[in-house]
C-alpha angles and dihedrals in degrees: 000000000000116000117260112250113231110219114245121251121177110249112256113220113198127204117280113262115272119264093201120118103242134172101258127200111247100228126175119248121225121199096212093190087076090062089077092084132051089237091052093049090050089054096045100041097077091047093050091043094053092042094053094039093051106027106012086218135081141161123248121205134178092034097157104264123100123228089255092053090048091050089052091057090052089050089053092045092056091053087071090063110025098038100043122076122234088245093056091045088059090054090057098039116131123240095221097168092056101038101033091219136097108245128144126353128348101201126214118278094025093119127059110227106178143311093013093310115136125201128270094206129120123197134186108199125195132185105244091247086063094199094055121109096327140104125210137212112260096252093058099046097085090057099053095103090054092046091050091051090049091050092051090048090054091049103043104025101037112017098043095048090049091050091052091053092049092050091050089049089061092043090246125136108284095244096050095107096027088061091061094046102067117166093215101038122100105280143113108239102152143193119224136196109198134184127191116200125206114265135219121268089245092056091047091052096046093048095041089242092298114140096179122013123242108280145144122241115248100219131074105259131007119202114198118186104224117246131180104250105098110219108115117103130180128205103242123216089258091060097254126126110236130185123246109231122225117244119190113252092355132125129229109214127189142177121249132207094265092058090045089055094045090052097045092246094307093118110047130224096220122211114245137169142185119237139175109295123247118284096264092056100045116120093035124109117239114225119192140180121205143177112206109196122204127177119249111294096250096055112117108221099234126133122270092238091176087077110112088213092058090046088057102041101030135242126276111199126196089205140352113291092243090056096046115123126230117246089257093054092046097050094044092051095046096043093050095047105038112116091350106078131079106252125219114239116229127208091256091059095254124113138229144188134190114241127171091344093307129109107236115199128205116200122213 
């Protein structure tokens, strides 16, 4: 048989890692390859439980892709930005306010950050099925089989093992959360390629160097493929912002609001933000690849009160069970409103809005 020709993508070269001495977040590291056996899951479950209960963030290593395979996905991701004209990007821009789902391009300056400053961030968002419902710019079309394989790898080989560990951590049946994260069920888990561009000094000053305000994600689990440009910070339990350090071929995984609601507050949706990188990385773009997991659309976001752990430690609800939104209602409300609504200032200087029956806070 003739060899399959791999479509060409220009090699993306990221910035060198920072050499600055920063205050790093001390996050646990999970070797997800151990989750393939019952003994390994028994070993990892307490570590994942404590990580997501205390920090809401952790690193994942040994996830099944080599560094070369990871580099290839970043090469493909950059095609969406460097090989597509601004005019064509507009043709494939998503109408998030109307549809309530992330699909297609989010163009620069769509979101308001602060003091009249608008974002310098481009996304290309894809339903996790990749071929479902969506059209693609010409330059990306040759890579769709590889993107689909990457999406499936995120779902089955990373997301599902994490969900099993989190269920074990709450003394629930292992498949409890897996069963509500079906690849083929109606739902809007999505893959995202994302590129931050350097900003003007005036924008940095007016936004106090914040590129994306402190927020929590609205889904269940976010998988971020680590990249060298240091800009992500998390709000630590002691109230300090700390930087998330890059690890080669590792993943940064965090809990979102939907999982916090499903677990009665036991797993925490931790506040995080993106800020101007350290001095030695300024002037570089920041390319990222993400997998944003949501439960199936019809899942009502109420706590799993059958968990023996919740019965011991108590349940923290974001709203009354009868008022809880479904995953579909939650993601439509948050997608439509983010960066588009007028936020209410609080006495502490932070801001909030009310979406799908839930108070959503934005941290300055």
